[in-house]
Amino acid sequence: MSTPPVLCAAAEIALNRYLRREPSVIEDCARLSGRCIELALPSGSLALTLEFIDSGVRVMPEPPNPPQVRVSGSPSALMRSLSLAAEGGTHFPGLTVEGDAELLAEFRDMVTRVGFDPEEWLAPLLGGVAAHRLVGGLRKAFDWTRGNTRRMADHGAEYLREETYDLARARDVGEWMDEVDDTRDALERLEARLKRLESGAEPRATASTRLRDA
Amino acid sequence: MSDSPKPDSGTTHFGFEQVPVGEKRARVAGVFDSVASKYDLMNDLMSLGVHRLWKRFVIDLAGVRSGEKVLDVAGGTGDLSREFAKSVGPRGMVVLSDINAAMLGEGRRRLADRGVVNLPIVQANAECLPFAEGSFDCITIGFGLRNVTDKDKALRSMCRALKPGGRLLVLEFSKPTSEGLSKIYDQYSFKLLPLMGRLVANDEASYRYLAESIRMHPDQATLKSMMDAAGFGRTQVYNLTGGVVAVHRGFRLE
């Protein structure tokens, strides 16, 4: 099923606003003008097409021509692929790619090349200094919150582990699981021996019985 | 289907009336001369302010960039031109055009009130735009196409004035996509709209014409095929408010 046109329009407006932040990306869009990427959800329940044009991309419910590359995957897989590209990854985990993967890689590089700087977004609204202070303050607040959350989780886990014994240490759990595995293996061996004895099968000839028979 | 005047009979529609082709322009001019001063107020009242969102959608979808040349056909009071002027910046250019001098006068006054004074204003008929071929990156016509006598000719004229790769955006009333909404909309258009026209603008007939002209305007699919026939490609229809209004966007590909 193709995506409703109004959703395509929303995607196009957002994507173009983002891409136009980096002039070299628009130059790349112009270079790839006319080429298409079809994006679809895995079940094919929703699909849309990106066509490169001189001023960015055009997003349409249906491809105007056969697309150069078809990509299907969940939105989370798409996002993962983008974050991997930002870290230098070159593959598309969780995505099914048919056609020109190089075009897809190029588009992914364009998206990651633009980057996101909240200060730049806020500066026209608040002014440069206020935007810098606001973003700096927010970053500090987020860091403080993240650090405290992590510390609180560590302390809580330690309390549950050492004081109330509701949680086991990872090393103890590992040892216990190894012991469980050994016990299970020993039990399986014993069961096999018992089965052989019950069925009255000849015990396997050992070195000592072979010498005695000789 | 085309919406051109009938060549054999020499008539065209003016609301639900059939009038001689030569007469329509004068009668439409009469309507807009009459409503010009209260046009924006009536738009707000009639659409409950939603027309601002429709126009915002057109502005965003047009994606006008710094340095581009934009033509706002039937631009009336200059709502779209004002926003485009911000987007194109000092390197670009926005031309406000309308066939109606009263509407242009109103547009000039409103733009000046908002500090937009360096914008060319042209009184022009959309059917034969007085611009060289390939002059503009983007052309818009907001709530104007239904008043044009020969829509096919106007679409061809706009296509000619666009640069290759340029886009035309047509914002116009259209056909609601659901039956239920269509019935409510009919009641609203033919009962409430003329009443508001009488009470607010003291002009019931003009607002009755607006309602009738909306009904006579081609529906979404027909207008799309007209745009394709006029030379546009990648034409896409965006229904807004359940199809009460539709935005058609087409590109001059060659």
XYZ file of C-alpha atoms in Angstrom:
468
model
C 0.000 0.000 0.000
C 1.319 3.435 -0.841
C 1.666 6.133 1.815
C -1.081 8.825 1.887
C 0.074 11.894 -0.094
C -0.218 14.239 2.889
C 2.177 12.035 4.888
C 4.547 12.025 1.911
C 4.327 15.817 1.862
C 5.131 15.988 5.577
C 8.111 13.655 5.077
C 9.320 15.707 2.117
C 9.039 19.021 3.951
C 10.893 17.677 6.991
C 13.582 15.892 4.968
C 14.254 18.865 2.705
C 14.463 21.285 5.620
C 16.998 18.965 7.178
C 19.061 18.323 4.039
C 19.167 22.016 3.080
C 21.163 22.755 6.185
C 24.216 21.412 4.394
C 24.821 22.954 0.923
C 27.113 20.126 -0.206
C 24.250 17.659 0.375
C 22.000 19.638 -1.974
C 24.780 19.554 -4.577
C 24.825 15.771 -4.201
C 21.046 15.650 -4.568
C 21.367 17.599 -7.831
C 24.060 15.168 -9.028
C 21.740 12.226 -8.343
C 18.735 14.037 -9.884
C 16.134 11.650 -11.295
C 17.261 8.605 -9.330
C 14.782 6.990 -6.943
C 14.822 5.033 -3.709
C 11.726 3.108 -2.668
C 11.302 2.641 1.084
C 8.811 0.065 2.377
C 7.805 -1.519 5.644
C 8.629 -5.263 5.790
C 5.041 -6.389 5.220
C 4.717 -3.995 2.284
C 1.932 -2.283 4.212
C 3.343 1.175 3.547
C 5.735 2.378 0.862
C 7.008 5.679 -0.424
C 9.524 6.802 -2.991
C 12.267 9.407 -2.706
C 13.329 11.014 -5.950
C 16.411 13.203 -5.985
C 15.893 16.637 -7.548
C 18.086 19.726 -7.847
C 16.708 21.265 -4.661
C 16.631 18.140 -2.469
C 14.237 15.230 -2.631
C 10.691 14.706 -3.776
C 8.650 12.200 -1.762
C 5.845 10.415 -3.583
C 3.488 7.567 -2.767
C 4.322 5.775 -6.050
C 7.623 5.621 -7.924
C 7.468 7.624 -11.197
C 9.901 5.181 -12.810
C 11.263 1.820 -11.652
C 13.351 2.772 -8.585
C 17.108 2.179 -8.665
C 16.982 0.599 -5.210
C 14.243 -0.893 -3.029
C 14.705 -0.988 0.735
C 12.402 -2.716 3.157
C 12.741 -2.900 6.896
C 11.277 -1.594 10.100
C 11.699 2.093 10.971
C 13.934 1.031 13.882
C 16.205 -0.874 11.472
C 16.401 2.249 9.297
C 17.348 4.358 12.295
C 19.913 1.761 13.387
C 21.428 1.813 9.930
C 21.733 5.616 10.148
C 23.377 5.511 13.555
C 25.780 2.829 12.335
C 26.707 5.019 9.377
C 27.466 7.861 11.778
C 29.928 5.527 13.481
C 31.488 4.494 10.157
C 29.509 1.301 9.542
C 28.963 0.279 5.921
C 26.278 -2.391 6.099
C 22.491 -2.283 6.500
C 21.549 -4.609 9.364
C 17.883 -5.601 9.432
C 17.167 -4.084 6.020
C 16.437 -5.918 2.791
C 18.089 -4.081 -0.067
C 17.378 -4.837 -3.733
C 19.186 -2.946 -6.472
C 21.845 -0.279 -6.283
C 23.048 -0.414 -2.654
C 25.636 2.249 -3.455
C 22.849 4.810 -4.041
C 21.332 3.903 -0.698
C 24.722 4.205 1.010
C 25.173 7.619 -0.601
C 21.794 8.808 0.669
C 22.592 7.494 4.124
C 25.897 9.351 4.088
C 24.112 12.563 3.086
C 21.679 12.252 5.985
C 24.445 11.591 8.498
C 26.665 14.317 7.033
C 24.105 17.034 7.841
C 24.190 16.241 11.542
C 22.122 17.979 14.164
C 23.194 21.009 16.131
C 20.425 22.191 18.491
C 22.180 25.535 19.000
C 21.881 26.314 15.318
C 18.158 25.504 15.375
C 17.447 27.650 18.401
C 19.652 30.617 17.517
C 17.172 32.262 15.079
C 14.437 32.018 17.725
C 16.337 32.989 20.855
C 19.528 34.640 19.661
C 23.008 33.119 19.617
C 24.017 33.706 23.239
C 20.708 32.555 24.726
C 20.707 29.466 22.483
C 24.270 28.610 23.544
C 23.407 28.995 27.241
C 20.128 27.105 26.931
C 21.690 24.177 25.065
C 24.689 24.136 27.455
C 22.317 24.151 30.432
C 20.168 21.422 28.952
C 23.237 19.294 28.198
C 24.451 19.683 31.799
C 20.978 18.822 33.100
C 20.793 15.733 30.881
C 24.308 14.626 31.892
C 23.479 15.149 35.568
C 20.214 13.218 35.219
C 21.858 10.401 33.275
C 24.764 10.132 35.743
C 22.483 10.160 38.760
C 20.139 7.624 37.237
C 23.046 5.306 36.537
C 24.467 5.768 40.048
C 21.071 5.205 41.629
C 20.613 1.976 39.648
C 24.098 0.784 40.705
C 23.436 1.560 44.360
C 20.026 -0.091 44.265
C 21.452 -3.208 42.672
C 24.252 -3.318 45.228
C 21.771 -3.052 48.088
C 19.628 -5.856 46.672
C 22.731 -7.986 46.091
C 24.735 -7.444 49.263
C 22.153 -6.520 51.912
C 18.917 -8.301 51.085
C 20.360 -11.054 48.849
C 17.428 -10.640 46.467
C 19.821 -10.329 43.542
C 22.796 -12.590 42.799
C 26.147 -11.391 41.552
C 26.847 -12.155 37.922
C 29.890 -14.273 38.842
C 27.868 -16.377 41.314
C 25.136 -16.885 38.744
C 27.748 -17.997 36.197
C 29.276 -20.511 38.582
C 25.873 -21.836 39.542
C 24.883 -22.248 35.909
C 28.134 -24.130 35.185
C 27.356 -26.476 38.060
C 23.843 -27.007 36.759
C 25.294 -27.840 33.334
C 27.776 -30.346 34.853
C 25.036 -31.993 36.897
C 22.759 -32.240 33.857
C 25.552 -33.824 31.784
C 26.346 -36.332 34.558
C 22.694 -37.210 34.873
C 22.387 -37.762 31.143
C 25.422 -40.070 31.190
C 23.975 -42.052 34.119
C 20.633 -42.365 32.354
C 22.364 -43.696 29.249
C 24.238 -46.345 31.278
C 21.086 -47.417 33.088
C 19.240 -47.720 29.806
C 21.944 -49.958 28.392
C 21.927 -52.166 31.497
C 18.122 -52.449 31.449
C 18.104 -53.472 27.819
C 20.636 -56.250 28.602
C 23.061 -55.127 25.978
C 26.598 -56.496 26.083
C 28.850 -54.061 27.815
C 31.451 -52.693 25.480
C 34.644 -54.759 25.514
C 37.230 -53.151 27.655
C 41.004 -53.668 27.395
C 41.007 -55.917 30.496
C 38.229 -58.250 29.239
C 39.933 -58.582 25.854
C 43.202 -59.680 27.584
C 41.319 -62.146 29.804
C 39.546 -63.736 26.803
C 42.855 -64.086 24.980
C -12.430 16.245 -19.048
C -11.515 19.816 -19.736
C -12.864 22.937 -18.144
C -12.432 25.188 -21.138
C -15.336 27.281 -22.383
C -17.562 25.452 -24.848
C -16.185 26.473 -28.274
C -19.447 25.925 -30.157
C -21.776 27.756 -27.784
C -19.332 30.508 -26.766
C -20.530 30.280 -23.173
C -18.954 29.360 -19.879
C -20.161 29.048 -16.326
C -20.388 31.834 -13.825
C -21.426 30.007 -10.696
C -24.403 27.922 -11.794
C -25.223 30.337 -14.631
C -24.100 29.999 -18.240
C -22.775 33.324 -19.485
C -21.026 34.452 -22.680
C -17.273 33.885 -22.465
C -16.527 37.577 -22.794
C -18.841 38.413 -19.922
C -17.395 36.107 -17.268
C -14.254 38.137 -16.697
C -16.220 41.320 -16.084
C -18.654 39.564 -13.741
C -15.846 37.916 -11.739
C -14.168 41.320 -11.561
C -17.420 42.724 -10.200
C -17.496 40.096 -7.457
C -13.931 40.758 -6.374
C -14.282 44.547 -6.608
C -17.121 44.127 -4.184
C -15.426 41.765 -1.701
C -11.830 43.100 -1.835
C -11.988 45.274 1.270
C -13.393 42.503 3.463
C -11.749 39.575 1.685
C -9.411 38.499 4.496
C -11.996 38.995 7.211
C -14.482 36.895 5.268
C -11.873 34.213 4.610
C -11.263 33.950 8.342
C -14.955 33.818 9.092
C -15.844 31.374 6.326
C -13.034 28.926 7.041
C -12.878 29.546 10.805
C -9.257 30.519 10.280
C -8.305 27.189 8.700
C -7.362 28.928 5.422
C -4.176 30.024 7.198
C -3.210 26.378 7.723
C -3.992 25.529 4.103
C -1.767 28.382 2.965
C 0.959 27.326 5.402
C 0.872 23.863 3.842
C 1.323 25.358 0.362
C 4.227 27.513 1.551
C 5.962 24.530 3.148
C 5.295 22.239 0.203
C 6.579 24.845 -2.259
C 9.930 24.650 -0.452
C 11.034 28.006 -1.852
C 14.742 28.648 -1.328
C 16.877 31.703 -1.113
C 17.485 33.285 -4.525
C 14.504 31.697 -6.272
C 11.950 33.521 -8.424
C 8.338 33.035 -7.444
C 5.118 34.143 -9.117
C 1.968 34.351 -7.005
C -0.872 34.276 -9.535
C -4.279 35.537 -8.362
C -2.354 36.543 -5.266
C -5.065 38.922 -4.094
C -4.224 40.257 -0.691
C -0.689 38.871 -0.813
C -0.725 36.264 1.997
C 1.451 33.837 0.050
C 3.677 36.527 -1.480
C 4.571 37.867 1.945
C 5.822 34.484 3.148
C 7.632 33.737 -0.099
C 9.368 37.122 0.113
C 10.911 35.992 3.416
C 12.065 32.681 1.899
C 13.663 34.030 -1.279
C 15.629 36.699 0.555
C 17.285 39.697 -1.095
C 18.760 37.606 -3.934
C 15.389 36.234 -5.019
C 12.200 37.791 -6.325
C 8.497 37.388 -5.711
C 5.954 38.804 -8.148
C 2.406 39.333 -6.930
C -0.099 39.215 -9.757
C -3.854 39.372 -10.005
C -6.300 40.235 -12.737
C -8.282 42.417 -10.368
C -6.987 45.910 -9.623
C -9.037 46.258 -6.434
C -7.541 43.066 -5.005
C -4.035 44.160 -5.999
C -4.594 47.528 -4.336
C -5.681 45.752 -1.187
C -2.656 43.442 -1.457
C -0.250 46.354 -1.920
C -1.700 48.124 1.127
C -1.478 45.013 3.317
C 2.075 44.207 2.216
C 3.156 47.777 2.897
C 1.553 47.566 6.343
C 3.792 44.579 7.040
C 6.916 46.232 5.721
C 7.060 44.427 2.365
C 7.500 47.203 -0.168
C 10.042 46.026 -2.723
C 7.822 43.442 -4.337
C 6.746 43.806 -7.990
C 2.975 43.876 -8.417
C 1.556 43.025 -11.819
C -2.034 43.167 -13.026
C -2.152 40.159 -15.323
C -4.544 37.585 -16.702
C -3.488 34.044 -15.754
C -4.469 32.849 -19.238
C -1.725 34.882 -20.882
C 0.937 35.721 -18.333
C 3.177 38.549 -19.547
C 6.452 36.843 -18.645
C 9.149 35.252 -20.772
C 9.276 31.477 -21.000
C 11.140 29.857 -18.097
C 11.044 32.911 -15.838
C 10.096 31.347 -12.504
C 11.200 28.531 -10.211
C 7.816 28.324 -8.546
C 4.306 29.515 -9.365
C 1.366 29.378 -6.984
C -2.288 30.130 -7.498
C -4.336 30.159 -4.316
C -8.133 30.143 -4.568
C -7.891 31.737 -7.987
C -8.066 29.048 -10.652
C -11.802 28.490 -10.308
C -12.440 32.094 -11.333
C -10.371 31.805 -14.499
C -12.458 31.544 -17.668
C -10.195 29.147 -19.585
C -8.406 27.012 -17.016
C -6.570 24.865 -19.574
C -5.113 27.966 -21.173
C -4.111 29.328 -17.775
C -2.368 26.072 -16.853
C -0.475 26.077 -20.151
C 0.497 29.694 -19.617
C 1.816 28.953 -16.125
C 3.706 25.893 -17.375
C 5.375 28.069 -20.021
C 6.421 30.665 -17.444
C 8.118 28.011 -15.301
C 11.746 27.030 -15.637
C 12.354 23.345 -16.406
C 12.160 21.595 -13.034
C 9.979 24.375 -11.638
C 6.754 23.647 -9.812
C 3.197 24.887 -9.863
C 1.055 24.657 -6.745
C -2.684 25.084 -7.093
C -4.577 25.643 -3.851
C -8.288 25.442 -4.496
C -11.581 24.290 -3.080
C -12.386 20.818 -4.240
C -14.698 17.865 -3.642
C -15.039 16.412 -0.109
C -13.953 12.797 -0.027
C -16.780 11.572 2.203
C -20.531 11.700 1.566
C -21.319 12.827 5.109
C -18.929 15.755 4.934
C -20.207 16.624 1.475
C -23.782 17.046 2.766
C -22.693 19.206 5.694
C -20.495 21.239 3.362
C -23.398 21.805 0.941
C -25.596 23.093 3.722
C -22.809 25.348 4.939
C -21.990 26.703 1.474
C -25.491 27.458 0.278
C -27.161 28.483 3.527
C -24.559 29.847 5.936
C -22.057 31.359 3.500
C -24.494 33.755 1.726
C -25.940 34.668 5.124
C -22.476 35.569 6.440
C -21.875 37.517 3.227
C -25.044 39.496 3.806
C -24.379 40.174 7.484
C -20.651 40.919 7.377
C -19.961 42.236 3.886
C -23.516 43.261 2.961
C -23.093 41.285 -0.268
C -25.037 38.039 -0.393
C -24.815 37.581 -4.165
C -21.000 37.610 -4.284
C -20.735 34.973 -1.603
C -23.405 32.870 -3.293
C -21.257 33.067 -6.426
C -18.211 31.884 -4.419
C -20.157 28.811 -3.241
C -21.467 28.078 -6.733
C -18.086 28.552 -8.361
C -16.607 26.006 -5.937
C -19.197 23.445 -7.073
C -18.454 24.146 -10.729
C -14.702 23.782 -10.245
C -13.187 20.500 -11.507
C -12.720 17.813 -8.863
C -9.308 16.524 -7.795
C -8.880 13.871 -10.493
C -10.098 16.155 -13.283
C -7.794 18.991 -12.337
C -4.898 16.552 -12.101
C -5.566 15.317 -15.628
C -5.859 18.921 -16.834
C -2.457 19.685 -15.337
C -0.962 16.615 -16.963
C -2.467 17.666 -20.294
C -1.037 21.171 -19.885
C 2.487 19.763 -19.700
C 3.058 19.129 -16.009
C 4.576 15.925 -14.700
C 4.794 14.149 -11.329
C 1.444 15.771 -10.535
C 0.287 14.954 -7.041
C -2.946 15.772 -5.223
C -2.977 16.559 -1.493
C -6.451 16.610 0.043
C -6.822 18.873 3.055
C -9.744 18.973 5.496
C -11.340 15.899 3.950
C -11.029 17.165 0.399
C -12.812 20.489 1.028
C -9.576 21.947 -0.257
C -6.947 20.265 -2.405
C -3.418 21.229 -3.304
C -2.241 20.075 -6.716
C 1.480 20.168 -7.327
C 2.994 19.557 -10.729
C 6.446 20.040 -12.187
C 7.544 21.292 -15.564
C 9.885 18.429 -16.376
C 11.337 19.681 -19.669
